PDB file of C-alpha atoms in Angstrom:
ATOM      1  CA  MET L 258       5.790  -3.665  -9.229  1.00  0.00           C
ATOM      2  CA  ALA L 259       8.271  -3.525 -12.018  1.00  0.00           C
ATOM      3  CA  GLY L 260      10.676  -6.270 -12.784  1.00  0.00           C
ATOM      4  CA  ARG L 261       9.446  -8.985 -10.417  1.00  0.00           C
ATOM      5  CA  THR L 262       6.854 -11.715 -10.602  1.00  0.00           C
ATOM      6  CA  ASP L 263       6.828 -12.600  -6.902  1.00  0.00           C
ATOM      7  CA  GLU L 264       5.745 -10.645  -3.862  1.00  0.00           C
ATOM      8  CA  GLN L 265       9.175 -10.439  -2.221  1.00  0.00           C
ATOM      9  CA  HIS L 266      10.020  -6.968  -3.439  1.00  0.00           C
ATOM     10  CA  ARG L 267      13.424  -5.494  -2.625  1.00  0.00           C
ATOM     11  CA  ILE L 268      13.025  -2.037  -1.152  1.00  0.00           C
ATOM     12  CA  ALA L 269      15.542   0.775  -0.637  1.00  0.00           C
ATOM     13  CA  LEU L 270      14.647   3.506   1.860  1.00  0.00           C
ATOM     14  CA  PHE L 271      16.182   6.994   1.582  1.00  0.00           C
ATOM     15  CA  ILE L 272      15.255   9.614   4.194  1.00  0.00           C
ATOM     16  CA  ASP L 273      15.802  13.356   4.037  1.00  0.00           C
ATOM     17  CA  PHE L 274      15.473  13.577   7.806  1.00  0.00           C
ATOM     18  CA  GLU L 275      15.470  17.351   8.185  1.00  0.00           C
ATOM     19  CA  ASN L 276      12.536  17.605   5.786  1.00  0.00           C
ATOM     20  CA  LEU L 277      10.447  15.207   7.887  1.00  0.00           C
ATOM     21  CA  VAL L 278      10.959  17.047  11.199  1.00  0.00           C
ATOM     22  CA  THR L 279      10.924  20.710  10.144  1.00  0.00           C
ATOM     23  CA  ASN L 280       7.536  22.422  10.462  1.00  0.00           C
ATOM     24  CA  THR L 281       5.714  19.101  10.218  1.00  0.00           C
ATOM     25  CA  GLY L 282       4.443  18.525  13.755  1.00  0.00           C
ATOM     26  CA  ILE L 283       6.997  15.737  14.209  1.00  0.00           C
ATOM     27  CA  SER L 284      10.078  16.518  16.262  1.00  0.00           C
ATOM     28  CA  SER L 285      13.365  14.656  16.281  1.00  0.00           C
ATOM     29  CA  ASN L 286      12.861  13.452  19.852  1.00  0.00           C
ATOM     30  CA  ASN L 287       9.541  11.716  19.084  1.00  0.00           C
ATOM     31  CA  PHE L 288      10.246  10.662  15.513  1.00  0.00           C
ATOM     32  CA  ASP L 289       8.974   7.105  15.031  1.00  0.00           C
ATOM     33  CA  LEU L 290       9.732   5.349  11.756  1.00  0.00           C
ATOM     34  CA  GLN L 291       8.417   1.943  12.810  1.00  0.00           C
ATOM     35  CA  PRO L 292       4.750   2.310  11.679  1.00  0.00           C
ATOM     36  CA  ALA L 293       5.771   3.346   8.160  1.00  0.00           C
ATOM     37  CA  LEU L 294       8.468   0.664   8.145  1.00  0.00           C
ATOM     38  CA  ASP L 295       5.861  -1.946   9.072  1.00  0.00           C
ATOM     39  CA  GLN L 296       3.839  -1.030   5.997  1.00  0.00           C
ATOM     40  CA  LEU L 297       6.883  -1.328   3.769  1.00  0.00           C
ATOM     41  CA  LEU L 298       7.720  -4.725   5.258  1.00  0.00           C
ATOM     42  CA  GLU L 299       4.249  -5.911   4.261  1.00  0.00           C
ATOM     43  CA  GLN L 300       5.221  -5.244   0.643  1.00  0.00           C
ATOM     44  CA  GLY L 301       8.687  -6.807   0.706  1.00  0.00           C
ATOM     45  CA  LYS L 302      12.153  -6.739   2.243  1.00  0.00           C
ATOM     46  CA  VAL L 303      13.685  -3.359   3.103  1.00  0.00           C
ATOM     47  CA  VAL L 304      17.263  -4.209   2.190  1.00  0.00           C
ATOM     48  CA  PHE L 305      18.666  -0.660   2.234  1.00  0.00           C
ATOM     49  CA  ARG L 306      17.952   1.994   4.893  1.00  0.00           C
ATOM     50  CA  ARG L 307      19.739   5.321   4.968  1.00  0.00           C
ATOM     51  CA  ALA L 308      18.965   8.749   6.453  1.00  0.00           C
ATOM     52  CA  TYR L 309      20.715  12.013   5.584  1.00  0.00           C
ATOM     53  CA  CYS L 310      21.122  15.245   7.587  1.00  0.00           C
ATOM     54  CA  ASP L 311      23.444  17.208   9.846  1.00  0.00           C
ATOM     55  CA  TRP L 312      23.221  14.867  12.823  1.00  0.00           C
ATOM     56  CA  SER L 313      24.793  17.378  15.189  1.00  0.00           C
ATOM     57  CA  ARG L 314      21.412  19.158  15.082  1.00  0.00           C
ATOM     58  CA  PHE L 315      19.302  16.031  15.585  1.00  0.00           C
ATOM     59  CA  ALA L 316      21.393  13.888  17.918  1.00  0.00           C
ATOM     60  CA  ASP L 317      18.348  12.836  19.967  1.00  0.00           C
ATOM     61  CA  ALA L 318      16.963  10.905  16.956  1.00  0.00           C
ATOM     62  CA  LYS L 319      20.059   8.841  16.287  1.00  0.00           C
ATOM     63  CA  VAL L 320      19.311   6.047  18.739  1.00  0.00           C
ATOM     64  CA  ARG L 321      15.743   5.621  17.453  1.00  0.00           C
ATOM     65  CA  LEU L 322      16.932   5.278  13.874  1.00  0.00           C
ATOM     66  CA  HIS L 323      19.761   2.905  14.815  1.00  0.00           C
ATOM     67  CA  ASP L 324      17.195   0.706  16.562  1.00  0.00           C
ATOM     68  CA  VAL L 325      15.361   0.124  13.259  1.00  0.00           C
ATOM     69  CA  GLY L 326      18.543  -0.499  11.279  1.00  0.00           C
ATOM     70  CA  VAL L 327      18.892   2.854   9.525  1.00  0.00           C
ATOM     71  CA  GLU L 328      22.378   3.937   8.460  1.00  0.00           C
ATOM     72  CA  LEU L 329      23.033   7.580   9.322  1.00  0.00           C
ATOM     73  CA  VAL L 330      24.866   9.707   6.757  1.00  0.00           C
ATOM     74  CA  ASP L 331      26.189  12.921   8.272  1.00  0.00           C
ATOM     75  CA  VAL L 332      25.981  15.902   5.925  1.00  0.00           C
ATOM     76  CA  PRO L 333      27.483  18.979   7.626  1.00  0.00           C
ATOM     77  CA  PRO L 334      26.490  22.519   6.581  1.00  0.00           C
ATOM     78  CA  SER L 335      27.969  23.551   3.245  1.00  0.00           C
ATOM     79  CA  THR L 336      26.938  27.224   3.284  1.00  0.00           C
ATOM     80  CA  ARG L 337      27.143  30.094   5.731  1.00  0.00           C
ATOM     81  CA  ALA L 338      23.389  30.000   6.104  1.00  0.00           C
ATOM     82  CA  GLY L 339      23.705  26.469   7.470  1.00  0.00           C
ATOM     83  CA  LYS L 340      22.113  24.707   4.498  1.00  0.00           C
ATOM     84  CA  ASN L 341      23.559  21.293   3.739  1.00  0.00           C
ATOM     85  CA  SER L 342      23.586  19.188   0.612  1.00  0.00           C
ATOM     86  CA  ALA L 343      21.670  16.221   2.021  1.00  0.00           C
ATOM     87  CA  ASP L 344      19.200  16.203  -0.862  1.00  0.00           C
ATOM     88  CA  MET L 345      22.000  16.090  -3.429  1.00  0.00           C
ATOM     89  CA  ARG L 346      23.742  13.246  -1.617  1.00  0.00           C
ATOM     90  CA  LEU L 347      20.460  11.363  -1.422  1.00  0.00           C
ATOM     91  CA  VAL L 348      19.790  11.739  -5.149  1.00  0.00           C
ATOM     92  CA  ILE L 349      23.291  10.587  -6.115  1.00  0.00           C
ATOM     93  CA  ASP L 350      23.161   7.533  -3.853  1.00  0.00           C
ATOM     94  CA  ALA L 351      19.672   6.565  -5.053  1.00  0.00           C
ATOM     95  CA  LEU L 352      20.615   6.720  -8.722  1.00  0.00           C
ATOM     96  CA  GLU L 353      23.866   4.857  -8.100  1.00  0.00           C
ATOM     97  CA  LEU L 354      21.948   2.099  -6.324  1.00  0.00           C
ATOM     98  CA  CYS L 355      19.377   2.004  -9.117  1.00  0.00           C
ATOM     99  CA  TYR L 356      22.021   1.366 -11.768  1.00  0.00           C
ATOM    100  CA  ALA L 357      24.197  -0.959  -9.666  1.00  0.00           C
ATOM    101  CA  ARG L 358      21.527  -3.174  -8.049  1.00  0.00           C
ATOM    102  CA  GLU L 359      18.897  -4.341 -10.506  1.00  0.00           C
ATOM    103  CA  GLN L 360      17.303  -6.602  -7.899  1.00  0.00           C
ATOM    104  CA  ILE L 361      16.121  -3.546  -5.951  1.00  0.00           C
ATOM    105  CA  ASP L 362      12.806  -2.727  -7.591  1.00  0.00           C
ATOM    106  CA  THR L 363      11.264  -0.241  -5.137  1.00  0.00           C
ATOM    107  CA  PHE L 364      12.660   3.070  -3.901  1.00  0.00           C
ATOM    108  CA  VAL L 365      11.147   4.924  -0.947  1.00  0.00           C
ATOM    109  CA  ILE L 366      11.949   8.634  -0.689  1.00  0.00           C
ATOM    110  CA  GLY L 367      11.327  10.017   2.777  1.00  0.00           C
ATOM    111  CA  SER L 368      10.585  13.641   1.939  1.00  0.00           C
ATOM    112  CA  GLY L 369       7.742  15.836   0.779  1.00  0.00           C
ATOM    113  CA  ASP L 370       9.973  18.207  -1.183  1.00  0.00           C
ATOM    114  CA  SER L 371       9.136  18.756  -4.850  1.00  0.00           C
ATOM    115  CA  ASP L 372      12.890  18.955  -5.525  1.00  0.00           C
ATOM    116  CA  PHE L 373      12.821  15.149  -5.579  1.00  0.00           C
ATOM    117  CA  CYS L 374      10.416  15.010  -8.525  1.00  0.00           C
ATOM    118  CA  PRO L 375      13.240  14.584 -11.093  1.00  0.00           C
ATOM    119  CA  LEU L 376      14.597  11.677  -9.051  1.00  0.00           C
ATOM    120  CA  ALA L 377      11.168  10.041  -8.970  1.00  0.00           C
ATOM    121  CA  TYR L 378      10.781  10.495 -12.741  1.00  0.00           C
ATOM    122  CA  LYS L 379      14.191   8.985 -13.447  1.00  0.00           C
ATOM    123  CA  LEU L 380      13.620   5.985 -11.153  1.00  0.00           C
ATOM    124  CA  ARG L 381      10.267   5.248 -12.766  1.00  0.00           C
ATOM    125  CA  GLU L 382      11.833   5.659 -16.187  1.00  0.00           C
ATOM    126  CA  ASN L 383      14.216   2.856 -15.190  1.00  0.00           C
ATOM    127  CA  GLY L 384      11.358   0.539 -14.263  1.00  0.00           C
ATOM    128  CA  ARG L 385      11.420   1.123 -10.503  1.00  0.00           C
ATOM    129  CA  THR L 386       8.432   1.697  -8.262  1.00  0.00           C
ATOM    130  CA  VAL L 387       8.649   4.938  -6.257  1.00  0.00           C
ATOM    131  CA  ILE L 388       6.979   5.397  -2.869  1.00  0.00           C
ATOM    132  CA  GLY L 389       6.925   8.766  -1.136  1.00  0.00           C
ATOM    133  CA  LEU L 390       6.983   9.109   2.639  1.00  0.00           C
ATOM    134  CA  ALA L 391       6.236  12.389   4.420  1.00  0.00           C
ATOM    135  CA  VAL L 392       3.795  14.364   6.544  1.00  0.00           C
ATOM    136  CA  LYS L 393       0.678  15.294   4.584  1.00  0.00           C
ATOM    137  CA  GLU L 394       0.656  18.984   5.475  1.00  0.00           C
ATOM    138  CA  ALA L 395       4.302  19.322   4.436  1.00  0.00           C
ATOM    139  CA  SER L 396       4.105  17.396   1.159  1.00  0.00           C
ATOM    140  CA  SER L 397       4.170  18.977  -2.271  1.00  0.00           C
ATOM    141  CA  ARG L 398       1.246  17.811  -4.404  1.00  0.00           C
ATOM    142  CA  MET L 399       3.620  17.721  -7.358  1.00  0.00           C
ATOM    143  CA  PHE L 400       5.855  15.213  -5.576  1.00  0.00           C
ATOM    144  CA  VAL L 401       2.872  13.133  -4.442  1.00  0.00           C
ATOM    145  CA  ASN L 402       1.734  12.784  -8.054  1.00  0.00           C
ATOM    146  CA  ALA L 403       5.279  11.913  -9.154  1.00  0.00           C
ATOM    147  CA  CYS L 404       5.230   8.781  -6.973  1.00  0.00           C
ATOM    148  CA  ASP L 405       3.506   5.455  -7.542  1.00  0.00           C
ATOM    149  CA  GLN L 406       2.336   5.407  -3.940  1.00  0.00           C
ATOM    150  CA  PHE L 407       2.516   7.853  -1.053  1.00  0.00           C
ATOM    151  CA  ILE L 408       2.556   7.005   2.651  1.00  0.00           C
ATOM    152  CA  TYR L 409       1.671   9.750   5.098  1.00  0.00           C
ATOM    153  CA  MET L 410       3.349   9.929   8.471  1.00  0.00           C
ATOM    154  CA  ARG L 411       1.218  11.524  11.168  1.00  0.00           C
ATOM    155  CA  PRO L 412       2.296  13.420  14.264  1.00  0.00           C
ATOM    156  CA  LYS L 413       1.497  11.665  17.513  1.00  0.00           C
ATOM    157  CA  SER L 414      -1.757  12.772  19.074  1.00  0.00           C
ATOM    158  CA  HIS L 415      -2.187  14.106  22.605  1.00  0.00           C
ATOM    159  CA  GLY L 416       0.064  12.286  25.030  1.00  0.00           C
ATOM    160  CA  GLY L 417       1.988  10.613  22.199  1.00  0.00           C
ATOM    161  CA  LYS L 418      -0.020   7.429  22.508  1.00  0.00           C
ATOM    162  CA  ASP L 419      -0.949   7.079  18.901  1.00  0.00           C
ATOM    163  CA  LYS L 420       1.073   5.440  16.204  1.00  0.00           C
ATOM    164  CA  ASP L 421       1.559   6.849  12.746  1.00  0.00           C
ATOM    165  CA  HIS L 422      -0.262   5.367   9.802  1.00  0.00           C
ATOM    166  CA  GLY L 423       0.399   5.561   6.111  1.00  0.00           C
ATOM    167  CA  GLY L 424      -1.600   5.748   2.919  1.00  0.00           C
ATOM    168  CA  LYS L 425      -1.622   2.025   1.993  1.00  0.00           C
ATOM    169  CA  GLY L 426      -4.573   1.208   4.205  1.00  0.00           C
ATOM    170  CA  LYS L 427      -2.806  -1.450   6.276  1.00  0.00           C
ATOM    171  CA  GLY L 428      -2.840  -0.281   9.866  1.00  0.00           C
ATOM    172  CA  ASP L 429      -4.450  -3.142  11.770  1.00  0.00           C
ATOM    173  CA  LYS L 430      -1.292  -3.941  13.659  1.00  0.00           C
ATOM    174  CA  GLU L 431      -0.829  -0.378  14.798  1.00  0.00           C
ATOM    175  CA  GLU L 432      -4.501  -0.049  15.703  1.00  0.00           C
ATOM    176  CA  GLY L 433      -3.968  -2.895  18.118  1.00  0.00           C
ATOM    177  CA  ARG L 434      -1.094  -1.026  19.731  1.00  0.00           C
ATOM    178  CA  GLY L 435      -3.363   1.971  20.192  1.00  0.00           C
ATOM    179  CA  LYS L 436      -5.416   0.030  22.734  1.00  0.00           C
ATOM    180  CA  ARG L 437      -2.739   0.593  25.340  1.00  0.00           C
ATOM    181  CA  GLY L 438      -3.155   4.332  25.060  1.00  0.00           C
ATOM    182  CA  GLY L 439      -6.964   4.490  25.229  1.00  0.00           C
ATOM    183  CA  LYS L 440      -9.748   3.594  27.587  1.00  0.00           C
ATOM    184  CA  GLY L 441     -13.378   2.669  27.303  1.00  0.00           C
ATOM    185  CA  ASN L 442     -13.162   1.272  23.746  1.00  0.00           C
ATOM    186  CA  LYS L 443     -12.033  -2.292  23.329  1.00  0.00           C
ATOM    187  CA  ASP L 444     -11.404  -1.902  19.604  1.00  0.00           C
ATOM    188  CA  GLU L 445      -9.350   1.267  19.434  1.00  0.00           C
ATOM    189  CA  GLY L 446      -7.560   3.681  21.763  1.00  0.00           C
ATOM    190  CA  LYS L 447      -8.726   7.224  22.284  1.00  0.00           C
ATOM    191  CA  GLY L 448      -5.387   8.476  21.043  1.00  0.00           C
ATOM    192  CA  HIS L 449      -6.127   7.056  17.637  1.00  0.00           C
ATOM    193  CA  LYS L 450      -9.621   8.535  17.513  1.00  0.00           C
ATOM    194  CA  ALA L 451      -8.242  11.976  18.314  1.00  0.00           C
ATOM    195  CA  GLU L 452      -6.350  12.202  15.032  1.00  0.00           C
ATOM    196  CA  SER L 453      -7.357  15.173  12.946  1.00  0.00           C
ATOM    197  CA  SER L 454      -7.212  13.039   9.837  1.00  0.00           C
ATOM    198  CA  GLY L 455     -10.491  11.342  10.784  1.00  0.00           C
ATOM    199  CA  LYS L 456      -9.220   7.783  10.362  1.00  0.00           C
ATOM    200  CA  GLU L 457     -11.673   5.092  11.367  1.00  0.00           C
ATOM    201  CA  GLY L 458     -14.344   7.797  11.333  1.00  0.00           C
ATOM    202  CA  HIS L 459     -17.204   5.325  11.419  1.00  0.00           C
ATOM    203  CA  GLU L 460     -16.034   4.116  14.843  1.00  0.00           C
ATOM    204  CA  GLY L 461     -15.421   7.542  16.347  1.00  0.00           C
ATOM    205  CA  LYS L 462     -15.784   8.559  19.969  1.00  0.00           C
ATOM    206  CA  GLY L 463     -18.992  10.531  19.621  1.00  0.00           C
ATOM    207  CA  GLY L 464     -20.841   7.870  17.656  1.00  0.00           C
ATOM    208  CA  LYS L 465     -20.629   6.710  14.103  1.00  0.00           C
ATOM    209  CA  ASN L 466     -19.530   9.255  11.541  1.00  0.00           C
ATOM    210  CA  LYS L 467     -20.931   8.715   8.085  1.00  0.00           C
ATOM    211  CA  ALA L 468     -18.525   6.929   5.760  1.00  0.00           C
ATOM    212  CA  GLU L 469     -18.602   8.199   2.203  1.00  0.00           C
ATOM    213  CA  VAL L 470     -17.497   6.219  -0.826  1.00  0.00           C
ATOM    214  CA  PRO L 471     -14.943   8.299  -2.788  1.00  0.00           C
ATOM    215  CA  ALA L 472     -15.645   9.019  -6.429  1.00  0.00           C
ATOM    216  CA  ILE L 473     -12.291   7.535  -7.492  1.00  0.00           C
ATOM    217  CA  ALA L 474     -13.355   4.132  -6.101  1.00  0.00           C
ATOM    218  CA  ARG L 475     -16.611   4.168  -8.073  1.00  0.00           C
ATOM    219  CA  GLU L 476     -14.836   5.158 -11.269  1.00  0.00           C
ATOM    220  CA  VAL L 477     -12.165   2.472 -10.988  1.00  0.00           C
ATOM    221  CA  VAL L 478     -14.595  -0.306 -10.069  1.00  0.00           C
ATOM    222  CA  GLN L 479     -16.952   0.531 -12.936  1.00  0.00           C
ATOM    223  CA  SER L 480     -14.083   0.789 -15.427  1.00  0.00           C
ATOM    224  CA  LEU L 481     -12.453  -2.499 -14.380  1.00  0.00           C
ATOM    225  CA  LEU L 482     -15.718  -4.442 -14.286  1.00  0.00           C
ATOM    226  CA  ARG L 483     -16.698  -3.092 -17.698  1.00  0.00           C
ATOM    227  CA  ARG L 484     -13.515  -4.537 -19.227  1.00  0.00           C
ATOM    228  CA  ALA L 485     -13.195  -7.647 -17.053  1.00  0.00           C
ATOM    229  CA  THR L 486     -13.535 -11.113 -18.539  1.00  0.00           C
ATOM    230  CA  GLY L 487     -13.723 -12.831 -15.154  1.00  0.00           C
ATOM    231  CA  PRO L 488     -13.750 -12.216 -11.389  1.00  0.00           C
ATOM    232  CA  LEU L 489     -11.443  -9.429 -10.124  1.00  0.00           C
ATOM    233  CA  ASN L 490      -9.088  -9.728  -7.183  1.00  0.00           C
ATOM    234  CA  PRO L 491      -9.785  -6.894  -4.685  1.00  0.00           C
ATOM    235  CA  SER L 492      -6.062  -6.145  -4.530  1.00  0.00           C
ATOM    236  CA  LEU L 493      -6.135  -5.284  -8.245  1.00  0.00           C
ATOM    237  CA  ILE L 494      -8.839  -2.706  -7.568  1.00  0.00           C
ATOM    238  CA  LYS L 495      -6.837  -1.192  -4.707  1.00  0.00           C
ATOM    239  CA  GLU L 496      -3.643  -1.068  -6.770  1.00  0.00           C
ATOM    240  CA  THR L 497      -5.465   0.636  -9.648  1.00  0.00           C
ATOM    241  CA  ILE L 498      -6.883   3.286  -7.325  1.00  0.00           C
ATOM    242  CA  VAL L 499      -3.445   3.922  -5.821  1.00  0.00           C
ATOM    243  CA  ARG L 500      -1.928   4.287  -9.286  1.00  0.00           C
ATOM    244  CA  LYS L 501      -4.437   7.034 -10.049  1.00  0.00           C
ATOM    245  CA  GLU L 502      -4.309   8.620  -6.599  1.00  0.00           C
ATOM    246  CA  PRO L 503      -0.967   7.720  -4.928  1.00  0.00           C
ATOM    247  CA  ASP L 504      -1.969   8.949  -1.453  1.00  0.00           C
ATOM    248  CA  PHE L 505      -5.343   7.179  -1.418  1.00  0.00           C
ATOM    249  CA  ASP L 506      -6.306   5.743   1.974  1.00  0.00           C
ATOM    250  CA  GLU L 507      -9.770   4.311   2.551  1.00  0.00           C
ATOM    251  CA  ARG L 508      -9.567   5.365   6.211  1.00  0.00           C
ATOM    252  CA  ASP L 509      -9.650   9.010   5.092  1.00  0.00           C
ATOM    253  CA  HIS L 510     -13.202   8.270   3.916  1.00  0.00           C
ATOM    254  CA  GLY L 511     -14.358   6.498   7.078  1.00  0.00           C
ATOM    255  CA  PHE L 512     -13.613   2.838   6.222  1.00  0.00           C
ATOM    256  CA  SER L 513     -11.397   0.787   8.521  1.00  0.00           C
ATOM    257  CA  THR L 514     -10.375  -1.611   5.737  1.00  0.00           C
ATOM    258  CA  PHE L 515     -10.621  -1.805   1.980  1.00  0.00           C
ATOM    259  CA  ALA L 516     -13.046  -4.713   2.393  1.00  0.00           C
ATOM    260  CA  ARG L 517     -15.446  -2.334   4.173  1.00  0.00           C
ATOM    261  CA  LEU L 518     -15.234   0.026   1.222  1.00  0.00           C
ATOM    262  CA  LEU L 519     -16.063  -2.818  -1.170  1.00  0.00           C
ATOM    263  CA  GLU L 520     -18.990  -3.727   1.069  1.00  0.00           C
ATOM    264  CA  ALA L 521     -20.318  -0.180   0.733  1.00  0.00           C
ATOM    265  CA  LEU L 522     -19.941  -0.352  -3.047  1.00  0.00           C
ATOM    266  CA  GLU L 523     -21.850  -3.635  -3.021  1.00  0.00           C
ATOM    267  CA  GLN L 524     -24.663  -2.006  -1.074  1.00  0.00           C
ATOM    268  CA  GLU L 525     -24.819   0.677  -3.762  1.00  0.00           C
ATOM    269  CA  GLY L 526     -25.276  -2.048  -6.360  1.00  0.00           C
ATOM    270  CA  LEU L 527     -22.000  -1.384  -8.198  1.00  0.00           C
ATOM    271  CA  LEU L 528     -20.495  -4.840  -7.637  1.00  0.00           C
ATOM    272  CA  ARG L 529     -21.009  -8.219  -6.065  1.00  0.00           C
ATOM    273  CA  ARG L 530     -18.504  -9.977  -3.844  1.00  0.00           C
ATOM    274  CA  ILE L 531     -18.096 -13.722  -4.221  1.00  0.00           C
ATOM    275  CA  GLN L 532     -16.051 -16.411  -2.523  1.00  0.00           C
ATOM    276  CA  GLN L 533     -14.154 -19.037  -4.477  1.00  0.00           C
ATOM    277  CA  GLY L 534     -12.343 -21.369  -2.141  1.00  0.00           C
ATOM    278  CA  ARG L 535     -10.518 -19.238   0.409  1.00  0.00           C
ATOM    279  CA  GLN L 536     -10.168 -16.246  -1.895  1.00  0.00           C
ATOM    280  CA  GLY L 537     -12.681 -13.458  -2.261  1.00  0.00           C
ATOM    281  CA  TYR L 538     -13.330 -11.853  -5.651  1.00  0.00           C
ATOM    282  CA  VAL L 539     -15.406  -9.068  -7.149  1.00  0.00           C
ATOM    283  CA  VAL L 540     -17.759  -9.397 -10.115  1.00  0.00           C
ATOM    284  CA  GLY L 541     -20.397  -7.229 -11.750  1.00  0.00           C
ATOM    285  CA  PRO L 542     -23.744  -6.894  -9.948  1.00  0.00           C
ATOM    286  CA  ASP L 543     -25.554  -8.892 -12.635  1.00  0.00           C
ATOM    287  CA  THR L 544     -22.900 -11.544 -13.177  1.00  0.00           C
ATOM    288  CA  ASP L 545     -24.142 -15.114 -12.833  1.00  0.00           C
ATOM    289  CA  LEU L 546     -21.231 -17.392 -12.055  1.00  0.00           C
ATOM    290  CA  PRO L 547     -21.809 -21.116 -11.503  1.00  0.00           C
ATOM    291  CA  ALA L 548     -20.452 -22.574  -8.282  1.00  0.00           C
ATOM    292  CA  ALA L 549     -19.751 -19.099  -6.930  1.00  0.00           C
ATOM    293  CA  GLU L 550     -20.410 -18.239  -3.307  1.00  0.00           C
ATOM    294  CA  SER L 551     -21.880 -14.753  -2.773  1.00  0.00           C
ATOM    295  CA  THR L 552     -20.869 -12.931   0.407  1.00  0.00           C
ATOM    296  CA  LYS L 553     -23.643 -10.371   0.151  1.00  0.00           C
ATOM    297  CA  GLY L 554     -25.611  -9.873   3.329  1.00  0.00           C
ATOM    298  CA  GLY L 555     -22.995 -11.699   5.408  1.00  0.00           C
ATOM    299  CA  LYS L 556     -24.257 -15.146   4.364  1.00  0.00           C
ATOM    300  CA  ASN L 557     -22.605 -17.412   1.898  1.00  0.00           C
ATOM    301  CA  ARG L 558     -24.996 -18.467  -0.819  1.00  0.00           C
ATOM    302  CA  LYS L 559     -23.593 -21.096  -3.083  1.00  0.00           C
ATOM    303  CA  ALA L 560     -24.966 -21.062  -6.602  1.00  0.00           C
ATOM    304  CA  PRO L 561     -26.066 -24.442  -7.912  1.00  0.00           C
ATOM    305  CA  ALA L 562     -23.452 -26.200  -9.948  1.00  0.00           C
ATOM    306  CA  PRO L 563     -24.365 -26.991 -13.547  1.00  0.00           C
ATOM    307  CA  ALA L 564     -25.983 -30.380 -14.008  1.00  0.00           C
ATOM    308  CA  PRO L 565     -23.637 -32.988 -15.385  1.00  0.00           C
ATOM    309  CA  VAL L 566     -24.100 -33.718 -19.053  1.00  0.00           C
ATOM    310  CA  GLU L 567     -24.636 -37.394 -19.795  1.00  0.00           C
ATOM    311  CA  GLU L 568     -22.768 -38.567 -22.820  1.00  0.00           C
ATOM    312  CA  GLU L 569     -24.612 -40.896 -25.175  1.00  0.00           C
ATOM    313  CA  ASP L 570     -23.089 -44.333 -25.579  1.00  0.00           C
ATOM    314  CA  GLU L 571     -21.787 -44.788 -29.053  1.00  0.00           C
ATOM    315  CA  GLU L 572     -21.417 -48.183 -30.694  1.00  0.00           C
ATOM    316  CA  LEU L 573     -17.796 -48.776 -31.462  1.00  0.00           C
ATOM    317  CA  GLU L 574     -17.046 -50.371 -34.794  1.00  0.00           C
ATOM    318  CA  SER L 575     -14.923 -53.483 -34.604  1.00  0.00           C
ATOM    319  CA  TYR L 576     -11.925 -53.845 -36.846  1.00  0.00           C
ATOM    320  CA  PRO L 577      -9.826 -57.018 -37.192  1.00  0.00           C
ATOM    321  CA  ASP L 578      -6.345 -56.972 -35.766  1.00  0.00           C
ATOM    322  CA  PRO L 579      -3.838 -56.786 -38.634  1.00  0.00           C
ATOM    323  CA  ASP L 580      -1.707 -59.437 -36.950  1.00  0.00           C
ATOM    324  CA  ASP L 581      -4.609 -61.852 -37.097  1.00  0.00           C
ATOM    325  CA  GLU L 582      -5.079 -61.551 -40.826  1.00  0.00           C
ATOM    326  CA  GLY L 583      -3.834 -64.466 -42.805  1.00  0.00           C
ATOM    327  CA  LEU L 584      -3.910 -66.826 -39.841  1.00  0.00           C
TER     328      LEU L 584
END
């Protein structure tokens, strides 16, 4: 992300609340921000949290948002039709924060409205990373493409036992919570498997659904390996894919983790995974690296280290010590 060399990114979260609960399948009384917030906390510190709307219409959501530290900005209706100016207030506050707080390098816009495209463009122009947050069916494709990354919130499945997941591909924690809502599967709850999005498709209820490697993953891997001068960190591959397709989520294609997707690419012969110390890397399928441990086939195979080169002993010429001359 722009402007920082460490992983402790400073994140500001702005939510157009009415946009997230109007015709999206999420209502104000079951709105749950925590799963999306968990994903943001994996990327850095969320130092600013603010939600905008006419709270007299959504009073039942106030306690939930207060519980996760969100400041509520009340924007009463400004027209006879009942429309408020929440989006304008959000834009002004976001730009003011951008110019006043340089240490905040990431802005999250909780809305799927294309009206926020100019804000996203301006924030990126000022070196900030922009993350969108909304329900997939209610998100403008134009706004999705205007962001660096897009996290999808998902309505709770039958019985409300499922947790929402986003597009970053980090949902292991929430998958664990889903166990409480399901039965008969020790890995995942039924509520999670009932999602229409098809997440974790290869571990579905009715058997294993075929996981398909997306074309964007093949293209990025081949392009990066073609230009690489050494082993690639898997996170670099994931970040490159997300830059090209902000709402990319490997679970949409039947893979529980990005590592599973890389495993499928390895089986296709497009790459080879290796282990160096405790860190895994990706290299070309024909790359021969000394002292590299291949993870292919589930067994570590350590390549033989190069034989030590014996240096020939050279006779050193002896020179008299200058201090000894003349004695």
